[in-house]
Amino acid sequence: MNFIKKNNAHWKLSRRNATPPKCSKTAANAWGKFRGDGRNKTMEYCFQEQKGLCGYSEVQLEYLTPILTANLATEIGFCLGNHLEHIIPKSFKPEKTFDHFNLILSSISSDSLKTMDKADVFGGHARQDWYSADGFIHPLLEDCSGYFHYEISGKVVPKLSLKRREKAKARLTIYKLNLNASILVTWRRNWLEQLITIVDSLLDDEDSLKNFAELELSCINGVLRPFYSAQKQVFGELVVK
């Protein structure tokens, strides 16, 4: 999970936020009516802020970079679409329904959700309306990346150096967002295995390794490659800030 720095909202969202809903029912109705250019532009703004990655899982919001099996023989990735996600749910704080600083993009569109196995659903659709002000680690927290460790198995776990209480928060967040859904574990494992194979082949060539790290961790046309935080972990001190 990587920190998302929010910028100014699209003017249509700001205008709507000037008179926010006051209860969960009116919030749901108002959000449902917020369509067209206002919603589309808000999604574009979030896409740019997130550099094309899901705020929770870090898969690409638009499937641009192929995810292959370890032997590169078969493509296993596919497009899941995305949706606008309220960090603090509308039912919890309806007055934040149109607050740009409460919105991110999360993977899985409504159409994709209908066809997916429930066990594979992750991100915003997995946690639904769950929220904990103290226990939910989300990408609008500047220190969010410090809570998670990515294993070569493809699983994400709490970082070992965390204190017991902080580990509990990370564990709860992983569970509620289903960040170890089988689809994510498979994609992460294959991605990291290939990355580590290339890194190992470059260990005796420091310049080539640094160039590779810079390429993998840089935006291309405003979009990062999948699993950015896991890749930073692999590169360690070579991380491009």
Short mmCIF file of C-alpha atoms in Angstrom, two decimals:
data_model
loop_
_atom_site.label_atom_id
_atom_site.label_comp_id
_atom_site.label_asym_id
_atom_site.label_seq_id
_atom_site.Cartn_x
_atom_site.Cartn_y
_atom_site.Cartn_z
CA MET A 1 0.00 0.00 0.00
CA ASN A 2 1.39 3.35 -1.03
CA PHE A 3 0.48 6.81 0.27
CA ILE A 4 -1.79 8.79 -2.07
CA LYS A 5 -1.24 12.52 -2.07
CA LYS A 6 -4.55 14.18 -2.86
CA ASN A 7 -4.83 17.34 -4.95
CA ASN A 8 -7.72 19.70 -5.63
CA ALA A 9 -11.09 18.27 -6.58
CA HIS A 10 -12.84 18.71 -9.91
CA TRP A 11 -15.07 21.75 -9.73
CA LYS A 12 -18.28 19.75 -10.11
CA LEU A 13 -17.41 17.61 -7.11
CA SER A 14 -16.45 20.72 -5.11
CA ARG A 15 -19.72 22.39 -6.01
CA ARG A 16 -21.68 19.33 -4.89
CA ASN A 17 -19.65 19.16 -1.67
CA ALA A 18 -20.75 22.69 -0.76
CA THR A 19 -24.07 21.24 0.44
CA PRO A 20 -23.22 17.74 1.66
CA PRO A 21 -25.84 15.16 2.68
CA LYS A 22 -26.75 14.97 6.35
CA CYS A 23 -27.86 11.34 6.69
CA SER A 24 -26.87 8.00 5.18
CA LYS A 25 -30.07 7.62 3.15
CA THR A 26 -29.77 11.00 1.43
CA ALA A 27 -26.04 10.37 0.97
CA ALA A 28 -26.70 7.13 -0.90
CA ASN A 29 -29.35 8.77 -3.07
CA ALA A 30 -27.23 11.83 -3.81
CA TRP A 31 -24.16 9.76 -4.68
CA GLY A 32 -26.25 7.59 -6.98
CA LYS A 33 -27.33 10.71 -8.88
CA PHE A 34 -23.78 12.03 -9.18
CA ARG A 35 -23.15 10.81 -12.71
CA GLY A 36 -21.80 12.02 -16.02
CA ASP A 37 -18.87 14.40 -16.32
CA GLY A 38 -18.61 15.10 -12.58
CA ARG A 39 -18.07 11.46 -11.66
CA ASN A 40 -15.92 10.71 -14.70
CA LYS A 41 -13.62 13.66 -14.04
CA THR A 42 -13.36 12.73 -10.37
CA MET A 43 -12.28 9.24 -11.42
CA GLU A 44 -9.70 10.76 -13.77
CA TYR A 45 -8.33 12.95 -10.98
CA CYS A 46 -8.03 9.95 -8.65
CA PHE A 47 -6.41 7.87 -11.39
CA GLN A 48 -3.74 10.54 -11.85
CA GLU A 49 -3.15 10.91 -8.10
CA GLN A 50 -2.78 7.14 -7.73
CA LYS A 51 -0.58 6.84 -10.82
CA GLY A 52 -2.91 4.23 -12.23
CA LEU A 53 -2.83 1.79 -9.30
CA CYS A 54 -5.59 0.54 -7.02
CA GLY A 55 -5.26 2.32 -3.69
CA TYR A 56 -5.46 -0.93 -1.73
CA SER A 57 -4.01 -3.77 -3.82
CA GLU A 58 -1.75 -1.86 -6.24
CA VAL A 59 -2.94 -3.78 -9.28
CA GLN A 60 -3.34 -1.51 -12.29
CA LEU A 61 -6.74 0.16 -12.49
CA GLU A 62 -6.55 -0.27 -16.24
CA TYR A 63 -4.82 -3.51 -17.23
CA LEU A 64 -1.84 -2.18 -19.18
CA THR A 65 1.09 -4.37 -18.07
CA PRO A 66 0.69 -8.13 -18.67
CA ILE A 67 0.92 -10.44 -15.65
CA LEU A 68 2.45 -13.73 -16.77
CA THR A 69 3.21 -17.11 -15.24
CA ALA A 70 6.72 -17.62 -13.91
CA ASN A 71 7.87 -19.28 -17.14
CA LEU A 72 6.33 -16.43 -19.16
CA ALA A 73 4.25 -18.96 -21.07
CA THR A 74 0.75 -17.87 -20.08
CA GLU A 75 -0.88 -14.55 -19.32
CA ILE A 76 -2.86 -14.85 -16.10
CA GLY A 77 -3.78 -11.18 -15.56
CA PHE A 78 -6.95 -9.54 -16.83
CA CYS A 79 -8.90 -6.33 -16.40
CA LEU A 80 -11.09 -6.08 -13.31
CA GLY A 81 -12.18 -2.48 -13.82
CA ASN A 82 -12.46 -0.06 -10.91
CA HIS A 83 -14.81 2.06 -8.85
CA LEU A 84 -14.77 5.19 -6.68
CA GLU A 85 -14.29 4.28 -3.06
CA HIS A 86 -15.11 6.26 0.08
CA ILE A 87 -12.40 5.75 2.72
CA ILE A 88 -14.92 6.76 5.38
CA PRO A 89 -18.17 5.16 4.17
CA LYS A 90 -21.20 7.29 3.33
CA SER A 91 -23.15 5.44 6.01
CA PHE A 92 -20.55 6.40 8.61
CA LYS A 93 -20.07 10.06 7.73
CA PRO A 94 -22.56 11.18 5.07
CA GLU A 95 -21.11 14.70 5.12
CA LYS A 96 -17.94 13.28 3.50
CA THR A 97 -19.79 11.78 0.54
CA PHE A 98 -18.50 14.40 -1.92
CA ASP A 99 -15.23 15.18 -0.16
CA HIS A 100 -12.42 14.59 -2.66
CA PHE A 101 -10.03 13.94 0.24
CA ASN A 102 -12.19 10.94 1.17
CA LEU A 103 -12.21 9.36 -2.30
CA ILE A 104 -9.86 6.94 -4.02
CA LEU A 105 -10.12 4.43 -6.85
CA SER A 106 -10.27 0.76 -5.91
CA SER A 107 -10.10 -2.22 -8.25
CA ILE A 108 -13.17 -4.19 -9.40
CA SER A 109 -16.02 -2.54 -11.24
CA SER A 110 -19.66 -3.32 -10.48
CA ASP A 111 -19.84 -5.43 -13.64
CA SER A 112 -16.76 -7.49 -12.69
CA LEU A 113 -18.12 -7.95 -9.17
CA LYS A 114 -21.15 -9.81 -10.56
CA THR A 115 -19.00 -12.49 -12.19
CA MET A 116 -16.29 -13.00 -9.54
CA ASP A 117 -16.13 -15.69 -6.88
CA LYS A 118 -16.83 -14.09 -3.52
CA ALA A 119 -13.53 -15.39 -2.14
CA ASP A 120 -11.62 -13.46 -4.82
CA VAL A 121 -13.27 -10.10 -4.17
CA PHE A 122 -10.83 -7.64 -2.59
CA GLY A 123 -10.47 -3.93 -1.87
CA GLY A 124 -13.45 -1.69 -1.32
CA HIS A 125 -16.03 -4.28 -2.38
CA ALA A 126 -14.59 -6.71 0.18
CA ARG A 127 -14.71 -4.39 3.20
CA GLN A 128 -18.09 -2.90 2.16
CA ASP A 129 -19.15 -0.45 4.90
CA TRP A 130 -16.63 -1.53 7.52
CA TYR A 131 -14.54 1.28 8.97
CA SER A 132 -12.46 1.86 12.07
CA ALA A 133 -10.92 5.26 12.70
CA ASP A 134 -8.12 3.66 14.74
CA GLY A 135 -7.82 0.21 13.16
CA PHE A 136 -8.09 0.76 9.41
CA ILE A 137 -4.80 1.32 7.56
CA HIS A 138 -5.60 3.07 4.30
CA PRO A 139 -3.61 4.84 1.56
CA LEU A 140 -4.50 8.35 2.71
CA LEU A 141 -2.33 7.78 5.81
CA GLU A 142 1.23 8.95 5.16
CA ASP A 143 2.77 6.02 7.03
CA CYS A 144 0.55 3.30 5.50
CA SER A 145 3.39 1.63 3.59
CA GLY A 146 5.22 0.94 6.84
CA TYR A 147 2.61 -1.58 7.99
CA PHE A 148 2.99 -4.28 5.35
CA HIS A 149 5.54 -6.83 4.15
CA TYR A 150 5.27 -8.73 0.86
CA GLU A 151 6.39 -12.35 0.84
CA ILE A 152 7.77 -14.18 -2.19
CA SER A 153 4.78 -16.52 -1.77
CA GLY A 154 2.61 -13.62 -2.93
CA LYS A 155 1.05 -13.01 0.47
CA VAL A 156 1.05 -9.69 2.31
CA VAL A 157 1.59 -9.80 6.08
CA PRO A 158 2.16 -7.26 8.87
CA LYS A 159 5.71 -5.94 8.96
CA LEU A 160 7.72 -7.90 11.51
CA SER A 161 9.19 -4.78 13.17
CA LEU A 162 5.79 -3.41 14.16
CA LYS A 163 4.63 -3.32 17.75
CA ARG A 164 1.89 -5.75 18.72
CA ARG A 165 -0.93 -3.20 18.46
CA GLU A 166 0.23 -1.97 15.05
CA LYS A 167 0.52 -5.55 13.78
CA ALA A 168 -3.08 -6.09 14.84
CA LYS A 169 -4.17 -3.09 12.77
CA ALA A 170 -2.29 -4.35 9.73
CA ARG A 171 -3.70 -7.85 10.15
CA LEU A 172 -7.25 -6.52 10.48
CA THR A 173 -6.83 -4.33 7.40
CA ILE A 174 -5.48 -7.23 5.34
CA TYR A 175 -8.43 -9.36 6.42
CA LYS A 176 -11.12 -6.73 5.81
CA LEU A 177 -9.73 -5.78 2.38
CA ASN A 178 -9.05 -9.45 1.55
CA LEU A 179 -5.57 -8.52 0.35
CA ASN A 180 -4.64 -12.20 0.33
CA ALA A 181 -7.41 -13.19 -2.05
CA SER A 182 -6.17 -16.10 -4.15
CA ILE A 183 -6.20 -14.02 -7.34
CA LEU A 184 -3.96 -11.38 -5.74
CA VAL A 185 -1.60 -13.93 -4.19
CA THR A 186 -1.17 -15.64 -7.56
CA TRP A 187 -0.53 -12.38 -9.41
CA ARG A 188 1.89 -11.08 -6.76
CA ARG A 189 3.81 -14.35 -6.56
CA ASN A 190 4.36 -14.58 -10.30
CA TRP A 191 5.27 -10.90 -10.54
CA LEU A 192 7.77 -11.05 -7.67
CA GLU A 193 9.34 -14.33 -8.80
CA GLN A 194 10.13 -12.83 -12.19
CA LEU A 195 11.38 -9.60 -10.65
CA ILE A 196 13.70 -11.40 -8.25
CA THR A 197 15.06 -13.59 -11.05
CA ILE A 198 16.05 -10.49 -13.01
CA VAL A 199 17.49 -8.76 -9.93
CA ASP A 200 19.60 -11.83 -9.10
CA SER A 201 20.98 -11.87 -12.66
CA LEU A 202 22.11 -8.25 -12.26
CA LEU A 203 23.74 -8.44 -8.84
CA ASP A 204 27.22 -8.29 -10.35
CA ASP A 205 26.36 -5.26 -12.49
CA GLU A 206 25.50 -2.38 -10.15
CA ASP A 207 24.78 0.17 -12.88
CA SER A 208 22.43 -2.16 -14.75
CA LEU A 209 20.65 -3.05 -11.53
CA LYS A 210 20.12 0.62 -10.65
CA ASN A 211 18.86 1.33 -14.16
CA PHE A 212 16.46 -1.60 -13.91
CA ALA A 213 15.20 -0.39 -10.52
CA GLU A 214 14.64 3.10 -11.90
CA LEU A 215 12.70 1.73 -14.85
CA GLU A 216 10.50 -0.54 -12.75
CA LEU A 217 9.68 2.16 -10.21
CA SER A 218 9.10 5.04 -12.61
CA CYS A 219 5.83 6.25 -14.10
CA ILE A 220 5.35 5.55 -17.79
CA ASN A 221 2.68 7.83 -19.24
CA GLY A 222 1.56 8.58 -15.68
CA VAL A 223 1.12 4.92 -14.70
CA LEU A 224 3.21 2.76 -12.37
CA ARG A 225 3.78 -0.94 -12.84
CA PRO A 226 1.74 -3.29 -10.62
CA PHE A 227 2.64 -3.96 -6.98
CA TYR A 228 4.77 -0.85 -6.60
CA SER A 229 5.32 -1.24 -2.84
CA ALA A 230 6.35 -4.89 -3.19
CA GLN A 231 8.82 -3.89 -5.90
CA LYS A 232 10.29 -1.16 -3.67
CA GLN A 233 10.77 -3.79 -1.00
CA VAL A 234 12.71 -6.02 -3.43
CA PHE A 235 14.97 -3.20 -4.58
CA GLY A 236 15.65 -2.02 -1.03
CA GLU A 237 18.32 0.68 -0.99
CA LEU A 238 18.05 1.10 -4.74
CA VAL A 239 14.53 2.49 -4.39
CA VAL A 240 13.87 5.55 -6.51
CA LYS A 241 12.11 8.10 -4.31
#
